[in-house]
Amino acid sequence: MSKPIKLAILGLGTVGTGVINLINDNLDELKRRSGRDIIITEVGTRRQRDDIDASIIQNDDLMAVAASDNVDIVIEVIGGTTFAKDIIMHAIKHGKHVVTANKALLAEHGNEIFALAEANNVHVAYEAAVAGGIPIIKVMREALAANKVDWLAGIINGTGNFIMSEMRDTGRPFADVLKEAQDLGYAEADPTFDVEGIDAAHKLALLASIAFGIPLQFDKVYCEGITAITLQDVNYAEELGYRIKHVGFAVRRTNDKGEEGIELRVHPTLIPQDALLANVNGVKNAVLVNSHPLGQTLYYGDGAGAGATASAVMADVMDLVRVLGTDNSSQHGHHVPHLSFLPKQLSDTPILRAEQMITGYYLRVHAYDNPGVLADITRILSDAGINIDAILQKPAHKAGQVPIIILTLPVVESQMNLAIEKIEKLDAITDKVVRIRLDELA
Amino acid sequence: MSKPIKLAILGLGTVGTGVINLINDNLDELKRRSGRDIIITEVGTRRQRDDIDASIIQNDDLMAVAASDNVDIVIEVIGGTTFAKDIIMHAIKHGKHVVTANKALLAEHGNEIFALAEANNVHVAYEAAVAGGIPIIKVMREALAANKVDWLAGIINGTGNFIMSEMRDTGRPFADVLKEAQDLGYAEADPTFDVEGIDAAHKLALLASIAFGIPLQFDKVYCEGITAITLQDVNYAEELGYRIKHVGFAVRRTNDKGEEGIELRVHPTLIPQDALLANVNGVKNAVLVNSHPLGQTLYYGDGAGAGATASAVMADVMDLVRVLGTDNSSQHGHHVPHLSFLPKQLSDTPILRAEQMITGYYLRVHAYDNPGVLADITRILSDAGINIDAILQKPAHKAGQVPIIILTLPVVESQMNLAIEKIEKLDAITDKVVRIRLDELA
């Protein structure tokens, strides 16, 4: 058997501990598959732990661990975008391969980190950064490597999906379910990253780069959270055969001049009830990819948790074991490019502005029940070239006011903005128009 | 750019043509990802085709193509287990890497083929052999490489799934829907391989080997088709919250002495209606894998068709491009073992006999509506240590006879055999007991 592969783990929280447990539990499976011994030589932790095997060196100087001669692969599971960045750059400069679960760091600084890795001939692997244990990075970069991706749609934030699932299943409002998610440990005390869609936007930026071969552009992701979703809308959607989910979309568009543009957006979305994606419940994640010539494929599983994340981290380690030579130096051969496409082959296809995006819509309009109001609304939509797919007019729920629900076919957002502006100016309209995007996933 | 990778395609049916079309459509994406030019230099076809690019040599001597100096990778899409075997062995002996979609060949002769490939230091890649375009081979061998697989359950025969889906959706009987499947081109004129479960058993044998690290043992797969499934059972199952699907299971069992055994079985199965697997419809495929520490993950997509199969074939080619050096010789480094585990690490864990297998059951018993008959049946089950999960007694549908539906918790098959034998001996029982296995997928 060749020399053992020596790992360092930086950070001994839930995920770091999960990696140690995985290696303890499955060392035999790892060796039977890789033909190499895999050992943790050092861990970087600020607090000494007495439940860690004595053969593992515990060091509170994490920078020293990241550069240690006793380490081949550095596993970064600290999180955050400042110190984690410094330490990863330090490890790369010292010729270490890096495995990280840090989506925020890569979405915001990945271009710089991957460039440094290329320059130093090391790999930065990040399967655990998107959709937890679902191997979506490997699938997109390798299994779909012969396909042209048209679009992808993902439920990639477990907390948000838990909240949307519970609202529908139990009929409880957002604030109530958020509180439950916090009690269960699914949501942070400050839930902003999850419920405002920022975490999903980080992951979408990564998925879009490897789907289309574009640089990471987190700052251009249109991002809308779930805080404004009401039970009323959840129920109307169900009545019309749809379910509201928080979905990240990356879509390649070609205009009539043949110019390509890319939509990057995360937002609440009505999707058909019988779509598999609509039946991904609780904290589960799933990504649906539509590519040519493969068609639609879907990948489903746990998007978070110690076991799922450790599984992804160690899958990256197993890949690295195979590219490392018997002397543990990198083999300098072809490898899977960090962003799936070769660095020089990344394209500058523009990311479309929100107003240029094309989606269907769910509109909820509140109007005084005057004769002619529905005719006025439908005329405005029709004048704007917006096709109506379904209308649901409910009985008045407060004095003389009726909610009117309209589903539209896909339309450019700027057109919809103008139409809504006009609708809101009608005398009979009593409130702002509620709008939620809609996608048939077809 | 390094030397181009030279491909030969053996067989120009639907799949071979699909591979040519994929390369024509997506060559830019392939190059942007691999950094290599990929060209088809030769095709082996018995009939000259005039719609093939003139730069490609067409040769009706397939053996010559498989050994040509002008070829790095041989793509075998002829099918069958005789000539296809000869030609693959020939290619391997001439140092060619092989990509194949041939599940029957690998399930029946894979141990021999992979051994020859190891001896000749070439790769035999077979993503397209199982579940078409779903990258389940890559997922199991690489993405789950750090996990211990507990069990997997797959809808891995599109024809069978189409028939089961249509029977439920349209209320038409098996024979009727089979005819439709044949008219649509989903089923062969002789549908035996699909409807008797043999095709699914081939794929299950492959999946089980890479899940558990055991040699291929197609001959030990318990195999039951869908020909005996009636609409009556489809409807009773639905009424009880289940759906009947044709599912392949590979399950690791440990007995109370700590001895491991493996169940390999394909058969109609009641699964919960709200499971994602129950909502995989038409010709789609899906595989659900339960592994430690990852938990359940599911992979879904097209299990057949030119585009899906070509996608999988070319994903294998892209993997090979990365292991081939710039001079197109193999890099002799670590590679992903053919059966996921190193050849010397395959285990002789026994495959359990049918009588040793453990599953839940759906039983349909027809009885004269005598007082005491239900008591007799439940006593027999209880004496055999079989726990009843649900009972449904329907009104008499013919003179004095009632169908009684019983769902049981998991039980060893030999126990169930004995109990059914006793039930069938009761005076009040008018017909053979219908039994279908049941799995909660939990």
mmCIF file of C-alpha atoms in Angstrom, chain A residues 1-2 18 21-22 25-26 28-36 127 132-135 138-149 210-214 252 274 276-277 279-280 284 288 291-302 306-312 314-315 318-319 321-326 331-337 340-342 345-347, chain B residues 1-2 18 21-22 25-26 28-36 127 132-135 138-149 210-214 252 274 276-277 279-280 284 288 291-302 306-312 314-315 318-319 321-326 331-337 340-342 345-347:
data_model
loop_
_atom_site.group_PDB
_atom_site.id
_atom_site.type_symbol
_atom_site.label_atom_id
_atom_site.label_comp_id
_atom_site.label_asym_id
_atom_site.label_seq_id
_atom_site.Cartn_x
_atom_site.Cartn_y
_atom_site.Cartn_z
ATOM 1 C CA MET A 1 0.000 0.000 0.000
ATOM 2 C CA SER A 2 1.209 3.502 -0.854
ATOM 3 C CA GLY A 18 -18.751 14.529 11.621
ATOM 4 C CA ASN A 21 -16.761 10.116 13.037
ATOM 5 C CA LEU A 22 -17.096 9.147 9.390
ATOM 6 C CA ASP A 25 -16.956 4.394 11.223
ATOM 7 C CA ASN A 26 -16.055 3.724 7.594
ATOM 8 C CA ASP A 28 -12.545 -0.070 6.104
ATOM 9 C CA GLU A 29 -14.839 1.044 3.245
ATOM 10 C CA LEU A 30 -12.511 3.967 2.464
ATOM 11 C CA LYS A 31 -9.460 1.695 2.255
ATOM 12 C CA ARG A 32 -11.264 -1.011 0.268
ATOM 13 C CA ARG A 33 -12.169 1.630 -2.316
ATOM 14 C CA SER A 34 -9.001 3.759 -2.401
ATOM 15 C CA GLY A 35 -6.253 1.306 -1.602
ATOM 16 C CA ARG A 36 -4.715 3.985 0.632
ATOM 17 C CA GLU A 127 -18.795 19.333 -2.935
ATOM 18 C CA GLY A 132 -24.918 19.258 1.508
ATOM 19 C CA GLY A 133 -24.640 15.558 0.820
ATOM 20 C CA ILE A 134 -26.214 15.673 -2.655
ATOM 21 C CA PRO A 135 -23.293 15.273 -5.078
ATOM 22 C CA LYS A 138 -19.615 16.200 -9.145
ATOM 23 C CA VAL A 139 -22.745 15.580 -11.188
ATOM 24 C CA MET A 140 -22.612 18.959 -12.918
ATOM 25 C CA ARG A 141 -18.850 18.998 -13.484
ATOM 26 C CA GLU A 142 -18.373 15.369 -14.488
ATOM 27 C CA ALA A 143 -21.557 13.396 -15.104
ATOM 28 C CA LEU A 144 -23.108 16.148 -17.241
ATOM 29 C CA ALA A 145 -19.773 17.131 -18.798
ATOM 30 C CA ALA A 146 -20.993 16.303 -22.307
ATOM 31 C CA ASN A 147 -24.210 18.286 -21.975
ATOM 32 C CA LYS A 148 -25.159 21.868 -22.642
ATOM 33 C CA VAL A 149 -27.124 23.063 -19.640
ATOM 34 C CA ILE A 210 -20.269 25.247 -13.356
ATOM 35 C CA ALA A 211 -23.426 24.960 -15.449
ATOM 36 C CA PHE A 212 -22.579 27.662 -17.975
ATOM 37 C CA GLY A 213 -18.838 28.197 -17.653
ATOM 38 C CA ILE A 214 -18.988 31.750 -16.319
ATOM 39 C CA ARG A 252 -29.663 30.476 -20.241
ATOM 40 C CA ASP A 274 -47.170 17.008 -9.225
ATOM 41 C CA LEU A 276 -41.066 15.985 -8.017
ATOM 42 C CA LEU A 277 -39.517 19.282 -6.870
ATOM 43 C CA ASN A 279 -42.736 17.107 -3.242
ATOM 44 C CA VAL A 280 -39.334 17.796 -1.720
ATOM 45 C CA LYS A 284 -34.497 18.258 2.189
ATOM 46 C CA LEU A 288 -33.420 19.744 -11.167
ATOM 47 C CA SER A 291 -29.586 19.869 -20.251
ATOM 48 C CA HIS A 292 -29.141 18.843 -23.851
ATOM 49 C CA PRO A 293 -29.244 16.032 -24.885
ATOM 50 C CA LEU A 294 -29.891 14.437 -21.491
ATOM 51 C CA GLY A 295 -33.147 16.187 -20.619
ATOM 52 C CA GLN A 296 -34.296 16.614 -17.031
ATOM 53 C CA THR A 297 -32.500 14.892 -14.177
ATOM 54 C CA LEU A 298 -33.092 15.467 -10.476
ATOM 55 C CA TYR A 299 -30.845 14.985 -7.449
ATOM 56 C CA TYR A 300 -32.344 14.783 -3.964
ATOM 57 C CA GLY A 301 -31.155 14.365 -0.382
ATOM 58 C CA ASP A 302 -30.050 16.011 2.835
ATOM 59 C CA ALA A 306 -23.043 16.512 10.092
ATOM 60 C CA GLY A 307 -23.380 13.183 8.265
ATOM 61 C CA ALA A 308 -24.370 14.570 4.877
ATOM 62 C CA THR A 309 -21.687 17.261 4.950
ATOM 63 C CA ALA A 310 -19.000 14.818 6.096
ATOM 64 C CA SER A 311 -20.018 12.489 3.254
ATOM 65 C CA ALA A 312 -19.429 15.258 0.716
ATOM 66 C CA MET A 314 -14.805 12.846 2.261
ATOM 67 C CA ALA A 315 -15.966 12.244 -1.330
ATOM 68 C CA MET A 318 -11.384 10.290 -2.082
ATOM 69 C CA ASP A 319 -11.170 12.120 -5.409
ATOM 70 C CA VAL A 321 -6.529 10.444 -3.173
ATOM 71 C CA ARG A 322 -6.867 9.314 -6.769
ATOM 72 C CA VAL A 323 -5.117 12.336 -8.295
ATOM 73 C CA LEU A 324 -2.278 12.238 -5.779
ATOM 74 C CA GLY A 325 0.628 10.048 -6.824
ATOM 75 C CA THR A 326 2.045 7.331 -4.626
ATOM 76 C CA GLN A 331 0.163 14.138 -10.799
ATOM 77 C CA HIS A 332 0.014 17.249 -12.966
ATOM 78 C CA GLY A 333 -2.361 15.502 -15.316
ATOM 79 C CA HIS A 334 -5.697 16.719 -16.474
ATOM 80 C CA HIS A 335 -8.048 17.361 -13.647
ATOM 81 C CA VAL A 336 -11.624 18.483 -13.352
ATOM 82 C CA PRO A 337 -11.472 22.300 -13.608
ATOM 83 C CA SER A 340 -16.068 22.731 -14.660
ATOM 84 C CA PHE A 341 -14.773 24.668 -17.663
ATOM 85 C CA LEU A 342 -11.079 25.523 -18.113
ATOM 86 C CA GLN A 345 -12.648 29.108 -21.350
ATOM 87 C CA LEU A 346 -14.945 30.964 -18.965
ATOM 88 C CA SER A 347 -17.275 33.186 -20.934
ATOM 89 C CA MET B 1 -3.830 21.903 -26.936
ATOM 90 C CA SER B 2 -2.776 18.273 -26.509
ATOM 91 C CA GLY B 18 -26.966 9.744 -30.652
ATOM 92 C CA ASN B 21 -25.172 13.938 -32.797
ATOM 93 C CA LEU B 22 -24.048 14.867 -29.298
ATOM 94 C CA ASP B 25 -24.060 19.603 -31.155
ATOM 95 C CA ASN B 26 -21.826 20.088 -28.119
ATOM 96 C CA ASP B 28 -17.620 23.446 -28.064
ATOM 97 C CA GLU B 29 -18.822 22.536 -24.564
ATOM 98 C CA LEU B 30 -16.712 19.362 -24.614
ATOM 99 C CA LYS B 31 -13.573 21.279 -25.556
ATOM 100 C CA ARG B 32 -14.203 24.109 -23.123
ATOM 101 C CA ARG B 33 -14.412 21.543 -20.340
ATOM 102 C CA SER B 34 -11.685 19.083 -21.340
ATOM 103 C CA GLY B 35 -9.145 21.232 -23.133
ATOM 104 C CA ARG B 36 -8.850 18.451 -25.712
ATOM 105 C CA GLU B 127 -22.272 4.676 -16.978
ATOM 106 C CA GLY B 132 -29.547 5.534 -18.910
ATOM 107 C CA GLY B 133 -28.636 9.164 -18.435
ATOM 108 C CA ILE B 134 -28.835 9.135 -14.635
ATOM 109 C CA PRO B 135 -25.223 9.166 -13.453
ATOM 110 C CA LYS B 138 -20.444 7.762 -10.951
ATOM 111 C CA VAL B 139 -22.532 8.680 -7.938
ATOM 112 C CA MET B 140 -22.153 5.267 -6.302
ATOM 113 C CA ARG B 141 -18.469 4.815 -7.141
ATOM 114 C CA GLU B 142 -17.266 8.335 -6.454
ATOM 115 C CA ALA B 143 -19.772 10.638 -4.769
ATOM 116 C CA LEU B 144 -20.744 8.025 -2.161
ATOM 117 C CA ALA B 145 -17.203 6.642 -1.899
ATOM 118 C CA ALA B 146 -16.967 7.542 1.793
ATOM 119 C CA ASN B 147 -20.281 5.923 2.693
ATOM 120 C CA LYS B 148 -21.312 2.458 3.732
ATOM 121 C CA VAL B 149 -24.357 1.554 1.670
ATOM 122 C CA ILE B 210 -20.515 -1.245 -6.618
ATOM 123 C CA ALA B 211 -22.648 -0.652 -3.525
ATOM 124 C CA PHE B 212 -21.261 -3.484 -1.430
ATOM 125 C CA GLY B 213 -17.974 -4.428 -3.064
ATOM 126 C CA ILE B 214 -18.993 -7.914 -4.166
ATOM 127 C CA ARG B 252 -27.314 -5.548 3.301
ATOM 128 C CA ASP B 274 -45.990 10.021 -0.923
ATOM 129 C CA LEU B 276 -40.662 10.380 -4.289
ATOM 130 C CA LEU B 277 -40.015 6.959 -5.829
ATOM 131 C CA ASN B 279 -44.056 9.553 -8.113
ATOM 132 C CA VAL B 280 -41.549 8.520 -10.749
ATOM 133 C CA LYS B 284 -38.524 7.595 -16.118
ATOM 134 C CA LEU B 288 -32.883 5.723 -4.018
ATOM 135 C CA SER B 291 -26.055 4.976 3.058
ATOM 136 C CA HIS B 292 -24.213 5.893 6.239
ATOM 137 C CA PRO B 293 -23.634 8.658 7.174
ATOM 138 C CA LEU B 294 -25.298 10.394 4.213
ATOM 139 C CA GLY B 295 -28.813 9.017 4.623
ATOM 140 C CA GLN B 296 -31.232 8.800 1.706
ATOM 141 C CA THR B 297 -30.409 10.376 -1.643
ATOM 142 C CA LEU B 298 -32.354 9.947 -4.873
ATOM 143 C CA TYR B 299 -31.314 10.242 -8.521
ATOM 144 C CA TYR B 300 -33.946 10.673 -11.227
ATOM 145 C CA GLY B 301 -34.093 11.038 -15.000
ATOM 146 C CA ASP B 302 -34.413 9.333 -18.376
ATOM 147 C CA ALA B 306 -30.602 8.226 -27.651
ATOM 148 C CA GLY B 307 -29.897 11.542 -25.894
ATOM 149 C CA ALA B 308 -29.737 10.190 -22.344
ATOM 150 C CA THR B 309 -27.581 7.226 -23.327
ATOM 151 C CA ALA B 310 -25.232 9.378 -25.420
ATOM 152 C CA SER B 311 -24.888 11.748 -22.459
ATOM 153 C CA ALA B 312 -23.738 8.883 -20.231
ATOM 154 C CA MET B 314 -19.744 10.792 -23.407
ATOM 155 C CA ALA B 315 -19.452 11.445 -19.652
ATOM 156 C CA MET B 318 -14.729 12.857 -20.647
ATOM 157 C CA ASP B 319 -13.524 10.949 -17.575
ATOM 158 C CA VAL B 321 -9.851 12.142 -21.380
ATOM 159 C CA ARG B 322 -8.720 13.242 -17.943
ATOM 160 C CA VAL B 323 -6.898 10.009 -17.100
ATOM 161 C CA LEU B 324 -5.163 9.833 -20.461
ATOM 162 C CA GLY B 325 -1.840 11.650 -20.605
ATOM 163 C CA THR B 326 -1.034 14.249 -23.226
ATOM 164 C CA GLN B 331 -1.309 7.555 -16.645
ATOM 165 C CA HIS B 332 -0.981 4.436 -14.484
ATOM 166 C CA GLY B 333 -2.155 6.383 -11.479
ATOM 167 C CA HIS B 334 -4.949 5.554 -9.151
ATOM 168 C CA HIS B 335 -8.226 5.214 -10.941
ATOM 169 C CA VAL B 336 -11.781 4.506 -9.889
ATOM 170 C CA PRO B 337 -11.968 0.702 -9.613
ATOM 171 C CA SER B 340 -15.883 0.758 -6.981
ATOM 172 C CA PHE B 341 -13.817 -1.378 -4.598
ATOM 173 C CA LEU B 342 -10.324 -2.637 -5.487
ATOM 174 C CA GLN B 345 -11.027 -6.090 -1.822
ATOM 175 C CA LEU B 346 -14.207 -7.635 -3.177
ATOM 176 C CA SER B 347 -15.895 -9.625 -0.445
#
